[in-house]
Short mmCIF file of N, CA and C in Angstrom, two decimals:
data_model
loop_
_atom_site.label_atom_id
_atom_site.label_comp_id
_atom_site.label_asym_id
_atom_site.label_seq_id
_atom_site.Cartn_x
_atom_site.Cartn_y
_atom_site.Cartn_z
N UNK A 28 114.43 171.69 117.61
CA UNK A 28 113.29 171.61 116.27
C UNK A 28 112.74 170.25 115.39
N UNK A 29 113.97 169.40 115.80
CA UNK A 29 112.63 168.39 115.54
C UNK A 29 111.73 167.85 115.92
N UNK A 30 110.97 168.14 117.26
CA UNK A 30 109.90 167.97 118.14
C UNK A 30 108.21 169.38 117.03
N UNK A 31 109.23 170.07 116.95
CA UNK A 31 108.42 171.01 115.49
C UNK A 31 107.36 169.96 114.18
N UNK A 32 109.01 169.83 113.73
CA UNK A 32 108.42 168.90 112.86
C UNK A 32 107.63 167.93 112.93
N UNK A 33 107.44 166.89 114.24
CA UNK A 33 106.56 165.45 114.34
C UNK A 33 106.13 166.13 114.78
N UNK A 34 105.66 167.74 115.08
CA UNK A 34 104.03 168.22 115.99
C UNK A 34 103.65 168.30 113.67
N UNK A 35 104.75 169.11 112.85
CA UNK A 35 103.57 169.68 111.78
C UNK A 35 103.52 168.20 111.15
N UNK A 36 104.80 167.71 111.06
CA UNK A 36 103.70 166.03 110.83
C UNK A 36 102.72 165.18 111.06
N UNK A 37 102.22 165.07 112.21
CA UNK A 37 100.83 164.31 112.82
C UNK A 37 99.72 165.30 112.28
N UNK A 38 100.24 167.12 112.59
CA UNK A 38 98.56 168.05 112.75
C UNK A 38 98.46 167.22 110.81
N UNK A 39 99.55 167.12 109.59
CA UNK A 39 98.57 167.16 108.09
C UNK A 39 98.88 165.75 108.66
N UNK A 40 98.61 165.56 109.23
CA UNK A 40 97.89 163.32 108.78
C UNK A 40 95.91 163.20 109.26
N UNK A 41 96.70 164.45 110.69
CA UNK A 41 95.28 164.31 111.75
C UNK A 41 94.66 165.59 110.20
N UNK A 42 94.91 166.39 109.19
CA UNK A 42 94.58 167.36 108.85
C UNK A 42 94.00 165.70 107.46
N UNK A 43 94.13 164.79 106.81
CA UNK A 43 93.83 164.40 106.11
C UNK A 43 92.83 163.37 106.55
N UNK A 44 92.98 163.13 107.71
CA UNK A 44 92.05 161.73 108.32
C UNK A 44 90.58 162.60 108.42
N UNK A 45 90.95 163.84 109.08
CA UNK A 45 89.84 164.90 109.05
C UNK A 45 88.87 165.00 107.08
N UNK A 46 90.00 164.89 106.98
CA UNK A 46 88.54 165.64 105.33
C UNK A 46 88.55 163.76 105.64
N UNK A 47 89.17 162.62 104.41
CA UNK A 47 88.61 162.15 104.42
C UNK A 47 87.45 161.18 105.06
N UNK A 48 87.50 162.04 106.88
CA UNK A 48 87.19 161.22 107.60
C UNK A 48 85.17 162.08 106.73
N UNK A 49 85.21 162.98 106.25
CA UNK A 49 84.26 164.59 105.69
C UNK A 49 83.71 163.78 104.58
N UNK A 50 84.30 163.06 103.82
CA UNK A 50 84.11 162.77 102.86
C UNK A 50 83.42 160.95 102.39
N UNK A 51 83.74 160.67 103.19
CA UNK A 51 82.62 159.55 102.95
C UNK A 51 82.05 159.68 104.15
N UNK A 52 81.82 160.26 105.06
CA UNK A 52 80.61 160.62 105.32
C UNK A 52 79.27 161.34 104.94
N UNK A 53 79.86 162.52 103.27
CA UNK A 53 78.82 162.65 103.22
C UNK A 53 78.61 161.82 101.90
N UNK A 54 79.82 161.45 101.25
CA UNK A 54 79.54 160.21 99.88
C UNK A 54 79.03 159.87 99.84
N UNK A 55 79.88 158.74 101.18
CA UNK A 55 80.11 156.94 101.37
C UNK A 55 81.13 157.06 101.10
N UNK A 56 81.90 155.19 100.55
CA UNK A 56 82.70 154.80 101.27
C UNK A 56 82.70 155.04 99.05
N UNK A 57 81.91 154.40 98.96
CA UNK A 57 82.51 154.22 97.83
C UNK A 57 82.91 154.87 96.33
N UNK A 58 82.19 156.27 96.65
CA UNK A 58 81.50 157.67 96.09
C UNK A 58 83.49 158.44 96.62
N UNK A 59 84.16 158.16 98.04
CA UNK A 59 85.08 158.62 97.43
C UNK A 59 85.63 157.68 97.52
N UNK A 60 86.67 159.55 96.61
CA UNK A 60 87.89 159.01 96.18
C UNK A 60 89.35 159.90 96.93
N UNK A 61 90.07 159.30 96.55
CA UNK A 61 92.07 159.85 96.88
C UNK A 61 91.59 162.07 96.11
N UNK A 62 91.41 161.54 94.40
CA UNK A 62 90.92 163.75 94.91
C UNK A 62 90.18 163.82 95.75
N UNK A 63 88.84 163.82 96.21
CA UNK A 63 87.83 163.82 96.99
C UNK A 63 88.51 164.31 98.13
N UNK A 64 89.70 163.54 98.87
CA UNK A 64 90.45 163.66 99.93
C UNK A 64 91.74 164.91 99.94
N UNK A 65 91.67 164.89 98.99
CA UNK A 65 92.92 165.21 98.47
C UNK A 65 91.81 166.78 98.64
N UNK A 66 91.53 167.24 97.95
CA UNK A 66 89.75 168.81 98.08
C UNK A 66 90.07 168.82 98.58
N UNK A 67 88.87 168.36 99.36
CA UNK A 67 88.89 168.23 100.77
C UNK A 67 89.43 168.21 102.22
N UNK A 68 90.92 168.85 101.69
CA UNK A 68 91.92 168.43 102.63
C UNK A 68 92.85 169.89 102.62
N UNK A 69 92.58 170.84 101.32
CA UNK A 69 93.41 171.07 100.32
C UNK A 69 94.94 171.30 100.89
N UNK A 70 95.23 170.61 100.54
CA UNK A 70 96.85 169.88 100.35
C UNK A 70 97.05 169.12 99.18
N UNK A 71 98.41 169.15 98.85
CA UNK A 71 98.59 168.74 97.70
C UNK A 71 99.05 167.20 96.92
N UNK A 72 98.56 167.10 96.26
CA UNK A 72 98.05 165.55 96.01
C UNK A 72 99.86 164.91 96.65
N UNK A 73 100.74 165.13 96.30
CA UNK A 73 102.21 165.03 96.75
C UNK A 73 102.35 164.45 98.46
N UNK A 74 101.60 165.90 98.95
CA UNK A 74 102.05 165.27 100.21
C UNK A 74 100.24 165.32 101.62
N UNK A 75 98.86 164.50 100.31
CA UNK A 75 98.69 163.41 101.64
C UNK A 75 98.98 162.28 100.74
N UNK A 76 99.48 161.95 98.64
CA UNK A 76 100.62 160.62 98.45
C UNK A 76 101.84 160.77 99.87
N UNK A 77 101.92 161.12 100.19
CA UNK A 77 103.19 160.74 101.19
C UNK A 77 102.92 160.79 102.02
N UNK A 78 101.57 160.46 102.87
CA UNK A 78 100.76 159.89 103.98
C UNK A 78 100.73 159.13 104.01
N UNK A 79 99.64 158.77 103.18
CA UNK A 79 99.04 157.39 102.68
C UNK A 79 99.14 157.25 101.72
N UNK A 80 99.11 155.79 101.17
CA UNK A 80 99.22 155.79 100.36
C UNK A 80 97.87 155.11 99.16
N UNK A 81 96.46 154.78 99.79
CA UNK A 81 95.84 154.11 99.27
C UNK A 81 94.11 155.08 100.22
N UNK A 82 93.18 154.90 99.35
CA UNK A 82 91.43 155.19 100.43
C UNK A 82 91.92 154.47 101.75
N UNK A 83 92.05 152.74 100.89
CA UNK A 83 91.88 151.96 102.45
C UNK A 83 92.72 152.26 103.41
N UNK A 84 93.88 152.54 103.16
CA UNK A 84 95.46 153.23 104.77
C UNK A 84 94.20 154.10 105.26
N UNK A 85 93.84 155.38 104.30
CA UNK A 85 93.03 155.65 105.32
C UNK A 85 92.08 156.16 105.97
N UNK A 86 90.96 154.88 105.89
CA UNK A 86 89.89 154.56 106.36
C UNK A 86 90.50 154.06 107.31
N UNK A 87 91.54 152.65 107.59
CA UNK A 87 92.02 152.72 108.05
C UNK A 87 92.70 152.83 109.74
N UNK A 88 93.50 154.51 109.11
CA UNK A 88 93.90 155.91 110.02
C UNK A 88 91.96 156.05 110.27
N UNK A 89 91.64 156.64 109.78
CA UNK A 89 89.60 156.27 110.71
C UNK A 89 90.15 155.86 111.36
N UNK A 90 89.67 154.40 111.48
CA UNK A 90 89.09 153.46 112.64
C UNK A 90 90.52 152.79 114.15
N UNK A 91 91.25 153.62 113.48
CA UNK A 91 92.62 153.75 114.32
C UNK A 91 92.51 155.02 115.31
N UNK A 92 92.19 155.78 114.65
CA UNK A 92 92.09 156.93 115.93
C UNK A 92 91.08 157.36 116.51
N UNK A 93 89.34 156.51 115.70
CA UNK A 93 88.04 156.72 117.00
C UNK A 93 88.29 155.32 117.58
N UNK A 94 89.18 153.26 117.43
CA UNK A 94 89.91 152.90 118.53
C UNK A 94 89.99 153.40 119.75
N UNK A 95 91.32 154.28 118.87
CA UNK A 95 92.17 155.14 120.07
C UNK A 95 92.01 155.25 121.23
N UNK A 96 90.49 155.81 121.22
CA UNK A 96 89.84 156.77 121.98
C UNK A 96 89.08 155.49 123.22
N UNK A 97 89.13 154.31 122.82
CA UNK A 97 89.01 152.73 123.24
C UNK A 97 90.02 152.43 123.91
N UNK A 98 89.79 152.32 123.28
CA UNK A 98 91.12 152.07 124.22
C UNK A 98 91.90 153.11 125.66
N UNK A 99 91.38 154.52 125.62
CA UNK A 99 91.93 155.15 126.59
C UNK A 99 90.68 154.86 127.93
N UNK A 100 89.87 154.94 127.38
CA UNK A 100 89.23 153.95 128.03
C UNK A 100 88.35 153.14 129.05
N UNK A 101 88.90 151.72 128.64
CA UNK A 101 89.09 149.92 128.76
C UNK A 101 90.64 150.67 129.78
N UNK A 102 91.26 151.42 129.75
CA UNK A 102 92.37 151.85 130.69
C UNK A 102 91.93 152.34 132.23
N UNK A 103 91.12 153.36 131.70
CA UNK A 103 90.45 153.25 133.05
C UNK A 103 89.59 152.30 133.90
N UNK A 104 88.81 151.51 133.59
CA UNK A 104 87.51 151.35 133.70
C UNK A 104 88.24 150.02 134.43
N UNK A 105 89.37 149.29 133.28
CA UNK A 105 90.39 148.47 134.48
C UNK A 105 91.08 148.94 135.15
N UNK A 106 91.86 150.44 135.64
CA UNK A 106 92.22 150.67 136.55
C UNK A 106 91.29 150.53 137.60
N UNK A 107 90.29 150.72 138.42
CA UNK A 107 89.96 150.62 139.64
C UNK A 107 89.82 149.38 140.22
N UNK A 108 89.73 149.92 141.43
CA UNK A 108 90.80 147.92 142.33
C UNK A 108 88.60 147.67 142.60
N UNK A 109 87.47 148.73 142.13
CA UNK A 109 85.76 148.07 142.39
C UNK A 109 85.74 147.07 141.73
N UNK A 110 84.89 145.27 142.81
CA UNK A 110 84.71 144.80 141.33
C UNK A 110 84.21 145.41 140.02
N UNK A 111 84.13 145.03 138.78
CA UNK A 111 83.79 145.12 137.66
C UNK A 111 82.69 144.72 136.85
N UNK A 112 81.54 145.15 136.88
CA UNK A 112 80.29 143.89 136.09
C UNK A 112 80.36 144.38 134.64
N UNK A 113 80.37 142.99 133.57
CA UNK A 113 79.77 143.34 132.56
C UNK A 113 79.42 144.14 132.40
N UNK A 114 78.63 144.42 132.61
CA UNK A 114 77.25 145.87 132.84
C UNK A 114 77.38 146.85 132.33
N UNK A 115 78.33 147.55 133.14
CA UNK A 115 78.74 148.93 133.83
C UNK A 115 80.21 148.91 132.90
N UNK A 116 80.99 148.31 131.58
CA UNK A 116 81.52 148.44 131.01
C UNK A 116 80.97 148.13 129.82
N UNK A 117 79.47 147.83 130.16
CA UNK A 117 79.08 148.11 128.18
C UNK A 117 78.31 149.12 128.09
N UNK A 118 77.68 149.40 129.29
CA UNK A 118 77.46 151.32 128.93
C UNK A 118 77.72 151.61 129.41
N UNK A 119 79.65 151.97 130.13
CA UNK A 119 80.32 152.67 129.62
C UNK A 119 81.14 152.73 128.42
N UNK A 120 81.16 151.68 127.43
CA UNK A 120 81.29 152.18 125.79
C UNK A 120 80.50 152.00 125.79
N UNK A 121 79.22 152.03 125.52
CA UNK A 121 77.88 153.03 125.10
C UNK A 121 77.97 154.50 124.89
N UNK A 122 78.40 155.51 126.79
CA UNK A 122 77.90 156.52 126.47
C UNK A 122 79.43 157.06 125.38
N UNK A 123 80.30 156.19 125.55
CA UNK A 123 81.68 156.78 124.87
C UNK A 123 81.12 156.57 123.55
N UNK A 124 80.82 155.70 123.22
CA UNK A 124 80.64 155.53 120.96
C UNK A 124 79.61 156.62 121.24
N UNK A 125 78.23 157.50 121.76
CA UNK A 125 77.76 158.41 121.51
C UNK A 125 78.20 159.73 121.42
N UNK A 126 80.24 160.12 122.68
CA UNK A 126 81.25 160.75 122.32
C UNK A 126 81.78 160.62 121.94
N UNK A 127 82.09 159.95 120.95
CA UNK A 127 82.86 159.83 120.01
C UNK A 127 82.51 160.63 118.55
N UNK A 128 80.82 159.80 118.47
CA UNK A 128 79.80 160.29 117.59
C UNK A 128 79.42 161.04 117.36
N UNK A 129 79.57 161.50 119.00
CA UNK A 129 79.36 163.72 118.79
C UNK A 129 79.63 164.62 118.69
N UNK A 130 81.70 164.17 118.49
CA UNK A 130 82.27 164.29 118.60
C UNK A 130 83.33 165.17 117.46
N UNK A 131 82.93 166.95 117.19
CA UNK A 131 82.93 167.94 116.10
C UNK A 131 84.50 167.53 114.70
N UNK A 132 83.73 167.13 113.70
CA UNK A 132 84.33 166.59 112.49
C UNK A 132 83.26 165.05 111.45
N UNK A 133 82.80 165.23 112.57
CA UNK A 133 81.77 163.75 111.95
C UNK A 133 81.26 162.66 112.83
N UNK A 134 80.64 161.84 112.32
CA UNK A 134 79.82 161.09 112.60
C UNK A 134 80.52 159.95 112.42
N UNK A 135 82.24 158.59 113.55
CA UNK A 135 83.02 157.99 112.66
C UNK A 135 81.88 156.87 112.53
N UNK A 136 80.92 157.00 114.01
CA UNK A 136 80.12 155.77 113.55
C UNK A 136 79.71 155.32 112.36
N UNK A 137 79.15 156.57 111.30
CA UNK A 137 78.88 156.62 109.90
C UNK A 137 79.56 155.49 109.46
N UNK A 138 80.88 156.00 109.44
CA UNK A 138 81.76 155.21 108.93
C UNK A 138 82.97 153.33 109.20
N UNK A 139 82.20 154.07 110.36
CA UNK A 139 81.86 152.60 110.58
C UNK A 139 81.87 151.16 109.60
N UNK A 140 79.99 151.90 110.52
CA UNK A 140 79.32 150.12 109.11
C UNK A 140 79.23 150.72 108.11
N UNK A 141 79.74 152.06 107.18
CA UNK A 141 79.71 151.71 105.83
C UNK A 141 81.69 150.79 105.83
N UNK A 142 82.04 150.83 107.05
CA UNK A 142 83.63 149.71 106.48
C UNK A 142 83.12 148.51 106.48
N UNK A 143 82.47 148.18 107.35
CA UNK A 143 81.53 147.09 107.83
C UNK A 143 81.73 146.49 106.82
N UNK A 144 80.51 147.27 105.46
CA UNK A 144 80.60 145.93 103.77
C UNK A 144 81.15 145.91 103.26
N UNK A 145 81.84 146.85 103.19
CA UNK A 145 83.23 146.79 102.38
C UNK A 145 83.80 146.20 102.55
N UNK A 146 84.22 145.61 104.37
CA UNK A 146 85.11 143.82 104.61
C UNK A 146 84.37 142.93 103.63
N UNK A 147 83.71 143.22 103.64
CA UNK A 147 82.69 141.57 103.25
C UNK A 147 83.44 141.53 101.96
N UNK A 148 84.38 142.56 100.67
CA UNK A 148 84.46 142.50 99.49
C UNK A 148 85.63 143.07 99.18
N UNK A 149 86.83 143.44 100.47
CA UNK A 149 87.65 144.30 100.16
C UNK A 149 88.69 142.85 101.32
N UNK A 150 89.49 142.73 100.57
CA UNK A 150 90.55 142.18 102.03
C UNK A 150 91.23 142.61 102.62
N UNK A 151 91.47 144.31 102.52
CA UNK A 151 92.70 145.37 103.04
C UNK A 151 91.15 145.49 104.47
N UNK A 152 89.73 145.99 104.06
CA UNK A 152 89.44 146.22 105.02
C UNK A 152 88.72 145.57 105.99
N UNK A 153 88.86 144.71 105.21
CA UNK A 153 88.52 143.42 106.71
C UNK A 153 90.18 142.99 107.03
N UNK A 154 91.34 143.25 106.75
CA UNK A 154 92.43 142.33 108.00
C UNK A 154 91.95 143.67 108.70
N UNK A 155 91.59 144.94 108.39
CA UNK A 155 91.93 146.10 109.35
C UNK A 155 90.56 145.59 109.97
N UNK A 156 89.74 145.85 110.05
CA UNK A 156 88.47 146.20 110.57
C UNK A 156 88.58 144.78 111.72
N UNK A 157 88.85 143.18 111.66
CA UNK A 157 89.35 142.62 112.43
C UNK A 157 90.23 142.83 113.23
N UNK A 158 91.43 143.23 112.45
CA UNK A 158 92.41 143.41 113.43
C UNK A 158 92.02 144.50 114.87
N UNK A 159 91.19 145.48 114.45
CA UNK A 159 90.27 146.18 115.50
C UNK A 159 89.76 145.90 116.46
N UNK A 160 88.39 145.51 116.06
CA UNK A 160 88.37 144.51 116.45
C UNK A 160 87.94 143.31 117.62
N UNK A 161 89.01 142.15 116.68
CA UNK A 161 89.82 141.66 118.24
C UNK A 161 90.68 142.36 119.47
N UNK A 162 90.75 144.17 118.47
CA UNK A 162 91.70 144.22 119.82
C UNK A 162 90.71 144.75 121.12
N UNK A 163 88.90 145.11 120.43
CA UNK A 163 87.77 145.46 121.70
C UNK A 163 87.31 144.10 121.79
N UNK A 164 87.26 143.46 121.21
CA UNK A 164 86.30 142.66 122.11
C UNK A 164 88.28 142.30 122.85
N UNK A 165 88.95 141.77 122.83
CA UNK A 165 90.18 141.18 124.13
C UNK A 165 89.83 143.07 125.08
N UNK A 166 89.34 143.09 124.53
CA UNK A 166 89.37 144.46 125.64
C UNK A 166 88.20 143.89 127.35
N UNK A 167 87.38 143.68 126.28
CA UNK A 167 86.03 142.78 126.62
C UNK A 167 86.25 141.12 127.80
N UNK A 168 87.09 140.54 126.39
CA UNK A 168 87.57 139.69 127.71
C UNK A 168 87.98 140.11 128.68
N UNK A 169 88.78 140.73 129.13
CA UNK A 169 89.60 141.02 131.17
C UNK A 169 88.60 141.95 130.83
N UNK A 170 88.13 141.95 130.61
CA UNK A 170 87.15 142.53 130.97
C UNK A 170 86.10 141.80 132.38
N UNK A 171 84.98 140.29 131.22
CA UNK A 171 85.10 139.26 131.33
C UNK A 171 85.37 138.15 132.88
N UNK A 172 87.02 138.93 132.40
CA UNK A 172 88.48 137.34 133.58
C UNK A 172 87.65 138.71 134.50
N UNK A 173 87.56 139.54 134.29
CA UNK A 173 88.24 140.79 136.23
C UNK A 173 86.82 140.09 137.26
N UNK A 174 85.57 139.48 135.25
CA UNK A 174 84.46 139.72 136.40
C UNK A 174 84.04 138.62 137.15
N UNK A 175 84.74 137.74 136.24
CA UNK A 175 84.82 136.27 137.43
C UNK A 175 86.27 136.06 138.12
N UNK A 176 87.30 136.98 138.16
CA UNK A 176 87.22 137.08 139.44
C UNK A 176 86.68 137.84 140.66
N UNK A 177 85.98 138.89 139.62
CA UNK A 177 85.15 139.17 141.88
C UNK A 177 84.04 138.69 141.82
N UNK A 178 83.35 137.66 141.40
CA UNK A 178 82.07 136.54 141.70
C UNK A 178 80.94 137.28 140.98
N UNK A 179 81.29 138.61 139.75
CA UNK A 179 79.95 139.19 138.80
C UNK A 179 79.94 137.96 137.86
N UNK A 180 80.16 136.75 137.90
CA UNK A 180 80.33 136.44 136.15
C UNK A 180 80.98 134.83 136.64
N UNK A 181 80.21 134.17 136.35
CA UNK A 181 79.86 132.41 136.81
C UNK A 181 81.82 131.96 136.13
N UNK A 182 81.73 131.32 137.32
CA UNK A 182 83.69 131.21 136.94
C UNK A 182 83.84 129.73 136.07
N UNK A 183 82.60 128.98 136.07
CA UNK A 183 83.11 127.88 135.01
C UNK A 183 82.75 128.22 133.43
N UNK A 184 82.46 129.78 133.11
CA UNK A 184 82.09 130.01 131.76
C UNK A 184 83.47 130.42 130.98
N UNK A 185 82.88 129.85 130.51
CA UNK A 185 84.81 130.72 128.45
C UNK A 185 83.92 132.21 129.18
N UNK A 186 85.94 132.68 129.40
CA UNK A 186 85.70 134.18 129.11
C UNK A 186 85.78 134.71 128.18
N UNK A 187 85.78 133.92 126.96
CA UNK A 187 86.28 134.03 125.83
C UNK A 187 84.62 133.89 124.89
N UNK A 188 83.61 133.18 125.19
CA UNK A 188 82.57 133.43 125.10
C UNK A 188 81.33 134.71 125.29
N UNK A 189 81.91 135.04 126.93
CA UNK A 189 81.41 136.38 127.73
C UNK A 189 81.40 137.33 126.47
N UNK A 190 82.94 137.27 126.13
CA UNK A 190 83.73 138.56 125.40
C UNK A 190 82.86 138.76 124.23
N UNK A 191 82.64 137.38 123.52
CA UNK A 191 82.13 137.78 121.90
C UNK A 191 80.34 137.98 122.05
N UNK A 192 79.30 138.06 123.33
CA UNK A 192 78.58 139.09 123.68
C UNK A 192 78.57 139.88 123.57
N UNK A 193 79.54 140.39 124.54
CA UNK A 193 79.74 141.80 125.46
C UNK A 193 80.28 142.27 123.67
N UNK A 194 80.23 141.93 123.17
CA UNK A 194 81.64 142.82 122.34
C UNK A 194 79.35 143.18 120.89
N UNK A 195 78.93 142.61 120.63
CA UNK A 195 77.81 142.34 119.58
C UNK A 195 77.22 142.59 120.19
N UNK A 196 77.02 143.34 121.49
CA UNK A 196 76.13 144.25 122.13
C UNK A 196 76.91 145.95 121.23
N UNK A 197 77.50 145.82 121.21
CA UNK A 197 78.07 147.36 121.06
C UNK A 197 77.87 147.94 119.56
N UNK A 198 77.91 146.70 118.72
CA UNK A 198 77.84 147.15 116.84
C UNK A 198 75.39 147.03 116.99
N UNK A 199 75.18 146.49 117.68
CA UNK A 199 73.90 146.55 118.37
C UNK A 199 73.50 147.70 117.92
N UNK A 200 73.70 148.66 118.98
CA UNK A 200 73.81 150.17 119.55
C UNK A 200 74.02 150.76 118.46
N UNK A 201 74.79 150.81 117.39
CA UNK A 201 74.98 151.22 116.36
C UNK A 201 74.49 151.72 115.72
N UNK A 202 73.85 150.06 114.73
CA UNK A 202 73.40 150.06 113.89
C UNK A 202 71.92 151.22 113.56
N UNK A 203 71.56 150.51 115.40
CA UNK A 203 69.99 150.58 115.88
C UNK A 203 69.76 152.49 115.77
N UNK A 204 70.91 152.50 116.17
CA UNK A 204 71.52 154.57 116.25
C UNK A 204 70.34 155.22 115.18
N UNK A 205 71.75 154.45 113.71
CA UNK A 205 71.88 154.95 112.83
C UNK A 205 71.06 155.27 112.29
N UNK A 206 70.42 154.05 111.92
CA UNK A 206 69.02 153.60 111.27
C UNK A 206 67.80 152.73 111.36
N UNK A 207 67.54 153.57 113.39
CA UNK A 207 65.83 153.13 113.57
C UNK A 207 66.08 154.64 114.15
N UNK A 208 67.03 155.50 114.65
CA UNK A 208 66.97 156.14 115.52
C UNK A 208 66.60 156.67 116.57
N UNK A 209 65.88 155.52 117.27
CA UNK A 209 65.12 156.23 118.95
C UNK A 209 66.23 155.03 119.77
N UNK A 210 67.45 154.40 119.76
CA UNK A 210 67.82 154.36 121.03
C UNK A 210 68.79 154.91 121.34
N UNK A 211 68.91 155.52 122.92
CA UNK A 211 69.79 156.04 122.51
C UNK A 211 70.25 155.66 125.30
N UNK A 212 71.50 156.05 124.90
CA UNK A 212 72.21 155.49 125.74
C UNK A 212 71.24 154.77 126.53
N UNK A 213 70.47 155.84 127.38
CA UNK A 213 69.59 154.99 128.15
C UNK A 213 68.65 154.34 128.36
N UNK A 214 68.38 153.95 127.26
CA UNK A 214 66.56 153.63 125.88
C UNK A 214 67.63 151.46 126.44
N UNK A 215 69.08 152.03 125.72
CA UNK A 215 70.08 150.80 125.64
C UNK A 215 70.85 150.64 127.12
N UNK A 216 71.23 151.49 128.38
CA UNK A 216 70.18 151.18 129.39
C UNK A 216 70.07 150.25 130.32
N UNK A 217 68.90 150.76 129.81
CA UNK A 217 67.80 150.00 130.45
C UNK A 217 67.18 149.13 130.63
N UNK A 218 67.12 147.94 128.66
CA UNK A 218 66.86 146.72 129.00
C UNK A 218 68.19 146.57 128.71
N UNK A 219 69.72 146.67 128.60
CA UNK A 219 70.66 145.71 129.20
C UNK A 219 70.45 145.32 130.60
N UNK A 220 69.95 146.04 131.82
CA UNK A 220 69.69 145.76 133.58
C UNK A 220 68.61 144.91 133.37
N UNK A 221 68.19 145.78 132.89
CA UNK A 221 66.91 144.13 133.00
C UNK A 221 67.21 142.74 131.97
N UNK A 222 68.01 142.73 131.14
CA UNK A 222 68.16 141.48 130.80
C UNK A 222 69.69 141.13 131.19
N UNK A 223 69.40 142.07 131.90
CA UNK A 223 71.79 141.05 132.46
C UNK A 223 71.31 140.95 134.02
N UNK A 224 70.21 141.05 134.19
CA UNK A 224 70.33 140.87 135.76
C UNK A 224 69.80 139.94 136.53
N UNK A 225 71.19 139.92 137.56
CA UNK A 225 70.93 138.38 138.31
C UNK A 225 69.77 138.60 139.76
#
């Protein structure tokens, strides 16, 4: 019986997060209110507030859901025994970003861009964003260290510096995809290969 209760709880939480994602994508972060999320979810105010006390907590949950899939991606990448290049890891990450963006429930990268702007004025969102993006950069740091061990990256370079640059490539892709619209994984991959060719 407790297992059913836990499944029910997780389903309700997912329902609220999906409703919030829809609201933020359609109306923007600032215009979205808890009342909007409650209405979109179809649940009572008490039910929604039982899971999330504020809009910031829901935005954190949206980010957590989106970035948890990145953890799974890097688990697969790092499980390989083959030599691992930063280029291959970046290509896989960009492909993954597009898959997540095109998944049912709306383009979560639109929420990410709004959260970046909000982080500049809201310390709670800043803390959430910093935590999540530091986790992602840690994945790139592991890639850089592996690449140094494999001989595909100069061993004298600080791997943290490599991770910083690798991380920077991802928001660049997201912003161009959303704001300019002419960038795809294929075009970005071609540019990355030209830049990173040794």
